[in-house]
Tab-separated table of C-alpha atoms in Angstrom:
chain	number	residue	atom	x	y	z
L	1	UNK	CA	3.924	20.866	-0.889
L	2	UNK	CA	7.298	22.589	-1.051
L	3	UNK	CA	10.324	20.730	0.230
L	4	UNK	CA	10.881	23.308	2.953
L	5	UNK	CA	7.421	22.615	4.380
L	6	UNK	CA	8.251	18.993	5.231
L	7	UNK	CA	11.012	18.688	7.796
L	8	UNK	CA	10.256	15.332	9.394
L	9	UNK	CA	8.713	12.744	7.114
L	10	UNK	CA	8.575	8.966	7.062
L	11	UNK	CA	7.052	6.871	4.294
L	12	UNK	CA	6.514	3.188	3.586
L	13	UNK	CA	6.610	2.407	-0.126
L	14	UNK	CA	3.277	0.766	-0.854
L	15	UNK	CA	1.561	2.580	-3.745
L	16	UNK	CA	2.163	4.364	-7.012
L	17	UNK	CA	2.281	7.798	-5.374
L	18	UNK	CA	5.785	8.510	-6.661
L	19	UNK	CA	4.861	7.854	-10.283
L	20	UNK	CA	2.007	10.307	-9.864
L	21	UNK	CA	4.460	12.900	-8.520
L	22	UNK	CA	2.443	13.438	-5.341
L	23	UNK	CA	5.543	13.428	-3.167
L	24	UNK	CA	8.260	14.277	-5.685
L	25	UNK	CA	10.863	16.635	-4.245
L	26	UNK	CA	10.112	15.880	-0.591
L	27	UNK	CA	13.067	14.715	1.498
L	28	UNK	CA	12.079	11.902	3.855
L	29	UNK	CA	13.872	11.121	7.083
L	30	UNK	CA	13.226	7.406	6.550
L	31	UNK	CA	11.801	5.105	3.884
L	32	UNK	CA	10.546	1.600	4.666
L	33	UNK	CA	10.203	-1.335	2.291
L	34	UNK	CA	8.072	-4.235	3.534
L	35	UNK	CA	7.714	-6.493	0.498
L	36	UNK	CA	6.950	-6.745	-3.196
L	37	UNK	CA	3.727	-8.624	-3.893
L	38	UNK	CA	1.229	-8.568	-6.725
L	39	UNK	CA	-0.815	-5.407	-6.395
L	40	UNK	CA	-1.538	-2.214	-8.375
L	41	UNK	CA	-0.754	-3.940	-11.682
L	42	UNK	CA	-3.807	-2.262	-13.179
L	43	UNK	CA	-1.649	0.873	-12.954
L	44	UNK	CA	1.943	-0.394	-13.276
L	45	UNK	CA	1.196	-3.252	-15.729
L	46	UNK	CA	4.269	-5.267	-14.695
L	47	UNK	CA	5.993	-6.189	-11.440
L	48	UNK	CA	9.187	-4.624	-12.800
L	49	UNK	CA	7.460	-1.259	-13.216
L	50	UNK	CA	5.910	-1.565	-9.771
L	51	UNK	CA	9.274	-2.236	-8.160
L	52	UNK	CA	10.877	0.641	-10.089
L	53	UNK	CA	8.270	2.984	-8.620
L	54	UNK	CA	9.107	1.798	-5.107
L	55	UNK	CA	12.825	2.300	-5.713
L	56	UNK	CA	12.312	5.982	-6.463
L	57	UNK	CA	11.589	6.753	-2.825
L	58	UNK	CA	15.125	5.824	-1.824
L	59	UNK	CA	16.360	8.762	-3.899
L	60	UNK	CA	14.431	11.027	-1.518
L	61	UNK	CA	15.258	9.440	1.849
L	62	UNK	CA	18.086	9.823	4.350
L	63	UNK	CA	17.838	6.223	5.542
L	64	UNK	CA	16.075	3.060	4.387
L	65	UNK	CA	14.661	0.196	6.472
L	66	UNK	CA	14.273	-2.861	4.241
L	67	UNK	CA	12.897	-6.392	4.637
L	68	UNK	CA	15.949	-8.647	4.267
L	69	UNK	CA	13.734	-11.708	3.705
L	70	UNK	CA	12.183	-10.257	0.539
L	71	UNK	CA	14.279	-11.128	-2.521
L	72	UNK	CA	13.966	-7.534	-3.769
L	73	UNK	CA	16.076	-6.373	-0.810
L	74	UNK	CA	19.361	-7.025	-2.621
L	75	UNK	CA	18.353	-4.814	-5.524
L	76	UNK	CA	17.413	-2.000	-3.146
L	77	UNK	CA	20.732	-2.257	-1.322
L	78	UNK	CA	22.557	-2.150	-4.653
L	79	UNK	CA	20.518	0.781	-5.945
L	80	UNK	CA	20.028	3.001	-2.886
L	81	UNK	CA	22.353	5.912	-2.234
L	82	UNK	CA	21.067	6.360	1.322
L	83	UNK	CA	22.047	4.308	4.362
L	84	UNK	CA	20.177	0.993	4.517
L	85	UNK	CA	19.252	-1.022	7.606
L	86	UNK	CA	17.601	-4.427	7.210
L	87	UNK	CA	15.300	-6.619	9.300
L	88	UNK	CA	14.578	-10.343	9.213
L	89	UNK	CA	12.956	-13.264	10.993
L	90	UNK	CA	14.986	-15.816	9.035
L	91	UNK	CA	18.553	-14.530	8.854
L	92	UNK	CA	21.133	-13.421	11.379
L	93	UNK	CA	22.783	-11.228	8.737
L	94	UNK	CA	20.176	-8.481	9.003
L	95	UNK	CA	20.632	-5.327	11.072
L	96	UNK	CA	17.592	-6.245	13.185
L	97	UNK	CA	16.074	-9.657	13.727
L	98	UNK	CA	13.356	-11.451	15.668
L	99	UNK	CA	14.319	-14.405	17.851
L	100	UNK	CA	12.288	-16.876	19.938
L	101	UNK	CA	9.002	-16.094	18.178
L	102	UNK	CA	6.053	-17.389	20.204
L	103	UNK	CA	2.637	-17.292	18.514
L	104	UNK	CA	-0.323	-17.111	20.882
L	105	UNK	CA	-4.063	-17.296	20.042
L	106	UNK	CA	-4.356	-13.605	20.931
L	107	UNK	CA	-0.965	-12.293	19.833
L	108	UNK	CA	2.728	-12.965	19.400
L	109	UNK	CA	5.899	-12.469	21.474
L	110	UNK	CA	9.469	-12.260	20.229
L	111	UNK	CA	12.905	-10.988	21.145
L	112	UNK	CA	14.092	-7.947	19.159
L	113	UNK	CA	17.843	-8.153	18.551
L	114	UNK	CA	20.210	-5.719	16.844
L	115	UNK	CA	23.081	-3.244	17.255
L	116	UNK	CA	23.942	-4.658	20.685
L	117	UNK	CA	20.329	-4.077	21.661
L	118	UNK	CA	17.856	-6.669	22.887
L	119	UNK	CA	14.290	-6.316	24.157
L	120	UNK	CA	11.225	-8.527	24.523
L	121	UNK	CA	8.257	-7.367	22.440
L	122	UNK	CA	4.699	-8.557	23.095
L	123	UNK	CA	1.953	-7.857	20.567
L	124	UNK	CA	-1.807	-8.273	20.958
L	125	UNK	CA	-2.156	-9.176	17.266
L	126	UNK	CA	-0.661	-12.374	15.908
L	127	UNK	CA	0.849	-13.806	12.782
L	128	UNK	CA	4.185	-13.716	11.005
L	129	UNK	CA	3.277	-10.484	9.234
L	130	UNK	CA	2.822	-8.810	12.636
L	131	UNK	CA	6.414	-9.680	13.561
L	132	UNK	CA	7.671	-8.303	10.237
L	133	UNK	CA	5.706	-5.075	10.658
L	134	UNK	CA	6.908	-4.669	14.241
L	135	UNK	CA	10.549	-5.151	13.211
L	136	UNK	CA	10.137	-2.561	10.483
L	137	UNK	CA	8.459	-0.055	12.809
L	138	UNK	CA	11.066	-0.465	15.557
L	139	UNK	CA	13.896	-0.242	13.035
L	140	UNK	CA	12.469	3.028	11.775
L	141	UNK	CA	11.954	4.343	15.318
L	142	UNK	CA	15.559	3.572	16.225
L	143	UNK	CA	16.809	5.415	13.142
L	144	UNK	CA	14.851	8.466	14.310
L	145	UNK	CA	16.350	8.403	17.804
L	146	UNK	CA	13.611	6.582	19.711
L	147	UNK	CA	14.854	4.283	22.482
L	148	UNK	CA	14.237	0.563	21.990
L	149	UNK	CA	12.514	0.206	25.372
L	150	UNK	CA	10.103	3.023	24.494
L	151	UNK	CA	9.317	1.499	21.096
L	152	UNK	CA	8.710	-1.917	22.671
L	153	UNK	CA	6.413	-0.412	25.290
L	154	UNK	CA	4.419	1.412	22.607
L	155	UNK	CA	3.969	-1.783	20.585
L	156	UNK	CA	2.797	-3.568	23.726
L	157	UNK	CA	-0.063	-1.063	23.990
L	158	UNK	CA	-1.020	-1.471	20.331
L	159	UNK	CA	-4.529	-2.925	20.045
L	160	UNK	CA	-4.633	-3.443	16.296
L	161	UNK	CA	-6.040	-1.606	13.294
L	162	UNK	CA	-9.675	-1.681	12.229
L	163	UNK	CA	-10.117	-4.218	9.462
L	164	UNK	CA	-6.774	-5.948	9.979
L	165	UNK	CA	-7.248	-9.364	11.619
L	166	UNK	CA	-10.113	-7.724	13.526
L	167	UNK	CA	-12.098	-10.034	15.778
L	168	UNK	CA	-15.797	-9.178	15.639
L	169	UNK	CA	-17.581	-9.557	19.016
L	170	UNK	CA	-20.328	-12.123	18.556
L	171	UNK	CA	-20.686	-14.026	21.874
L	172	UNK	CA	-21.053	-17.358	20.079
L	173	UNK	CA	-19.093	-20.594	19.971
L	174	UNK	CA	-17.474	-19.575	16.681
L	175	UNK	CA	-15.169	-16.693	15.680
L	176	UNK	CA	-15.607	-14.015	13.022
L	177	UNK	CA	-12.598	-12.133	11.629
L	178	UNK	CA	-12.554	-9.116	9.301
L	179	UNK	CA	-9.408	-8.521	7.263
L	180	UNK	CA	-8.430	-6.321	4.326
L	181	UNK	CA	-6.647	-9.171	2.465
L	182	UNK	CA	-7.176	-8.497	-1.235
L	183	UNK	CA	-4.060	-10.006	-2.839
L	184	UNK	CA	-2.802	-13.614	-3.049
L	185	UNK	CA	-0.126	-12.776	-0.482
L	186	UNK	CA	-2.636	-11.145	1.858
L	187	UNK	CA	-5.034	-14.082	1.623
L	188	UNK	CA	-2.201	-16.516	2.333
L	189	UNK	CA	-0.991	-14.558	5.363
L	190	UNK	CA	-4.341	-14.212	7.075
L	191	UNK	CA	-5.464	-17.796	6.417
L	192	UNK	CA	-2.150	-19.210	7.635
L	193	UNK	CA	-2.399	-17.048	10.744
L	194	UNK	CA	-5.787	-18.461	11.773
L	195	UNK	CA	-5.145	-21.860	10.231
L	196	UNK	CA	-2.628	-22.459	13.008
L	197	UNK	CA	-5.207	-21.752	15.704
L	198	UNK	CA	-7.339	-24.407	17.386
L	199	UNK	CA	-10.542	-24.606	15.369
L	200	UNK	CA	-13.189	-26.753	13.718
L	201	UNK	CA	-13.304	-25.319	10.188
L	202	UNK	CA	-11.518	-22.340	8.642
L	203	UNK	CA	-14.033	-20.606	6.386
L	204	UNK	CA	-12.804	-18.120	3.776
L	205	UNK	CA	-15.310	-15.561	2.474
L	206	UNK	CA	-13.935	-13.315	-0.262
L	207	UNK	CA	-14.283	-11.760	-3.699
L	208	UNK	CA	-12.065	-9.644	-5.945
L	209	UNK	CA	-12.242	-6.008	-6.982
L	210	UNK	CA	-13.504	-5.038	-10.405
L	211	UNK	CA	-11.522	-2.814	-12.792
L	212	UNK	CA	-8.334	-4.059	-11.167
L	213	UNK	CA	-5.647	-6.640	-11.935
L	214	UNK	CA	-7.500	-9.726	-13.226
L	215	UNK	CA	-4.539	-12.086	-12.998
L	216	UNK	CA	-4.627	-12.216	-9.204
L	217	UNK	CA	-8.219	-13.472	-9.089
L	218	UNK	CA	-7.497	-17.097	-9.916
L	219	UNK	CA	-4.417	-16.940	-7.685
L	220	UNK	CA	-6.523	-15.807	-4.726
L	221	UNK	CA	-8.971	-18.620	-5.451
L	222	UNK	CA	-6.170	-21.179	-5.485
L	223	UNK	CA	-4.618	-19.910	-2.242
L	224	UNK	CA	-7.975	-19.935	-0.455
L	225	UNK	CA	-8.702	-23.452	-1.729
L	226	UNK	CA	-5.357	-24.670	-0.401
L	227	UNK	CA	-5.588	-23.090	3.044
L	228	UNK	CA	-9.276	-23.122	4.020
L	229	UNK	CA	-11.768	-25.859	4.805
L	230	UNK	CA	-14.721	-24.143	3.141
L	231	UNK	CA	-15.058	-21.140	0.831
L	232	UNK	CA	-17.860	-18.672	0.229
L	233	UNK	CA	-17.083	-16.762	-2.955
L	234	UNK	CA	-18.851	-13.443	-3.329
L	235	UNK	CA	-18.394	-9.831	-4.492
L	236	UNK	CA	-15.883	-7.274	-3.272
L	237	UNK	CA	-16.046	-3.906	-5.040
L	238	UNK	CA	-17.153	-4.953	-8.543
L	239	UNK	CA	-17.175	-1.372	-9.816
L	240	UNK	CA	-18.092	-1.402	-13.532
L	241	UNK	CA	-17.543	-5.139	-14.016
L	242	UNK	CA	-20.179	-7.850	-13.797
L	243	UNK	CA	-19.813	-9.572	-10.388
L	244	UNK	CA	-20.572	-12.965	-11.939
L	245	UNK	CA	-17.672	-12.591	-14.369
L	246	UNK	CA	-15.261	-11.723	-11.558
L	247	UNK	CA	-16.414	-14.806	-9.676
L	248	UNK	CA	-15.807	-16.933	-12.783
L	249	UNK	CA	-12.203	-15.687	-12.820
L	250	UNK	CA	-11.797	-16.653	-9.152
L	251	UNK	CA	-13.215	-20.124	-9.773
L	252	UNK	CA	-10.571	-20.788	-12.428
L	253	UNK	CA	-8.066	-20.989	-9.583
L	254	UNK	CA	-10.274	-23.298	-7.535
L	255	UNK	CA	-10.308	-26.001	-10.207
L	256	UNK	CA	-8.320	-29.047	-9.214
L	257	UNK	CA	-8.940	-28.589	-5.489
L	258	UNK	CA	-11.499	-30.546	-3.510
L	259	UNK	CA	-12.228	-27.762	-1.019
L	260	UNK	CA	-16.025	-27.306	-0.894
L	261	UNK	CA	-17.377	-23.876	-1.743
L	262	UNK	CA	-20.567	-21.909	-2.310
L	263	UNK	CA	-21.078	-18.923	-4.584
L	264	UNK	CA	-23.312	-16.131	-3.252
L	265	UNK	CA	-22.910	-13.011	-5.364
L	266	UNK	CA	-24.540	-10.598	-2.910
L	267	UNK	CA	-21.959	-9.931	-0.183
L	268	UNK	CA	-24.495	-9.174	2.544
L	269	UNK	CA	-26.325	-12.427	1.861
L	270	UNK	CA	-23.013	-14.274	1.732
L	271	UNK	CA	-22.048	-13.054	5.210
L	272	UNK	CA	-25.481	-13.904	6.601
L	273	UNK	CA	-25.172	-17.391	5.121
L	274	UNK	CA	-21.767	-17.843	6.763
L	275	UNK	CA	-23.118	-16.817	10.175
L	276	UNK	CA	-26.309	-18.872	9.865
L	277	UNK	CA	-24.385	-22.027	8.964
L	278	UNK	CA	-21.462	-21.577	11.374
L	279	UNK	CA	-20.584	-24.578	13.512
L	280	UNK	CA	-18.995	-24.762	16.944
L	281	UNK	CA	-15.288	-23.922	16.747
L	282	UNK	CA	-15.424	-22.434	13.232
L	283	UNK	CA	-13.274	-19.448	12.311
L	284	UNK	CA	-14.930	-17.331	9.615
L	285	UNK	CA	-12.590	-14.914	7.839
L	286	UNK	CA	-14.275	-12.113	5.865
L	287	UNK	CA	-11.589	-10.910	3.461
L	288	UNK	CA	-11.256	-7.924	1.162
L	289	UNK	CA	-13.227	-5.085	2.747
L	290	UNK	CA	-11.410	-4.592	6.039
L	291	UNK	CA	-11.881	-1.034	7.285
L	292	UNK	CA	-14.182	-0.064	4.417
L	293	UNK	CA	-17.816	0.706	5.233
L	294	UNK	CA	-19.044	0.849	1.646
L	295	UNK	CA	-19.264	-1.193	-1.536
L	296	UNK	CA	-18.623	0.201	-5.011
L	297	UNK	CA	-21.134	-1.071	-7.558
L	298	UNK	CA	-21.644	-0.204	-11.217
L	299	UNK	CA	-24.510	2.150	-10.357
L	300	UNK	CA	-22.914	3.842	-7.366
L	301	UNK	CA	-21.626	3.416	-3.830
L	302	UNK	CA	-23.719	1.786	-1.118
L	303	UNK	CA	-23.232	1.539	2.645
L	304	UNK	CA	-21.800	-1.805	3.733
L	305	UNK	CA	-20.210	-2.231	7.135
L	306	UNK	CA	-19.482	-5.913	7.701
L	307	UNK	CA	-19.652	-5.468	11.474
L	308	UNK	CA	-23.258	-4.338	11.116
L	309	UNK	CA	-24.051	-7.226	8.783
L	310	UNK	CA	-22.604	-9.731	11.257
L	311	UNK	CA	-24.629	-8.168	14.093
L	312	UNK	CA	-27.819	-8.360	12.007
L	313	UNK	CA	-27.150	-11.987	11.159
L	314	UNK	CA	-26.569	-12.841	14.814
L	315	UNK	CA	-29.865	-11.235	15.755
């Protein structure tokens, strides 16, 4: 794509696209930085390299919207040549902030404050990460000339994204959630979100991807052991690796915790087991696949839609 072909672009820095020169030379109206967590290290090798790749985008943007609560924010502010606006739920020093945060079982409300602007925002998805994402989105919208009231109204109509804290209809006395969490940070966020809800047990079902960063496997196991009441450890997308070996890596992080768990390598069978053994008031969180409707195995790709598996198990 030639620079002249892109006149109105916005990008959130979340991958290694810049290192692969997919967007080099494009001028973006706005660049957003949400956080720096352990991901894509199979490509970048180190967190320093990963962060350096994210920084490159701010050479190609007119304005940056940056998470003030992430410790990397200071480095971005120091490095960036473009104008930087910040957002926070913890500090009053940021350009935009969230006040009076009220978490509900089916969403979250907060007051958006900044630049002599104030507006109530009500979301139908909950959790701290939802507030952060909303602040970032509104901050970007404001930088592009959108009115705060219009942005708040749009967020109020937002019904969520497939595979992100998605509640699966099951008409039972327990709850099933599908989420894309596939990093230690993602697992922590989603389990904390539903850990604060009224429940019987919080059940974490997850695996880790093959041919990807191995160091996060034990970390994900440890986080799940800390925050859940029961774990079902299974496969994600094993790719060319042996699923059993990936599970062994996860279990290294579980050592030292007393949280009960069961290993079921086949993901379909693992989900069916979770549904069959669900108790009244349980919240079952299926992590890792999210929006995906397939599973990548060593001998090819198979169809796997967790919504269909849950429906089959219920029947």
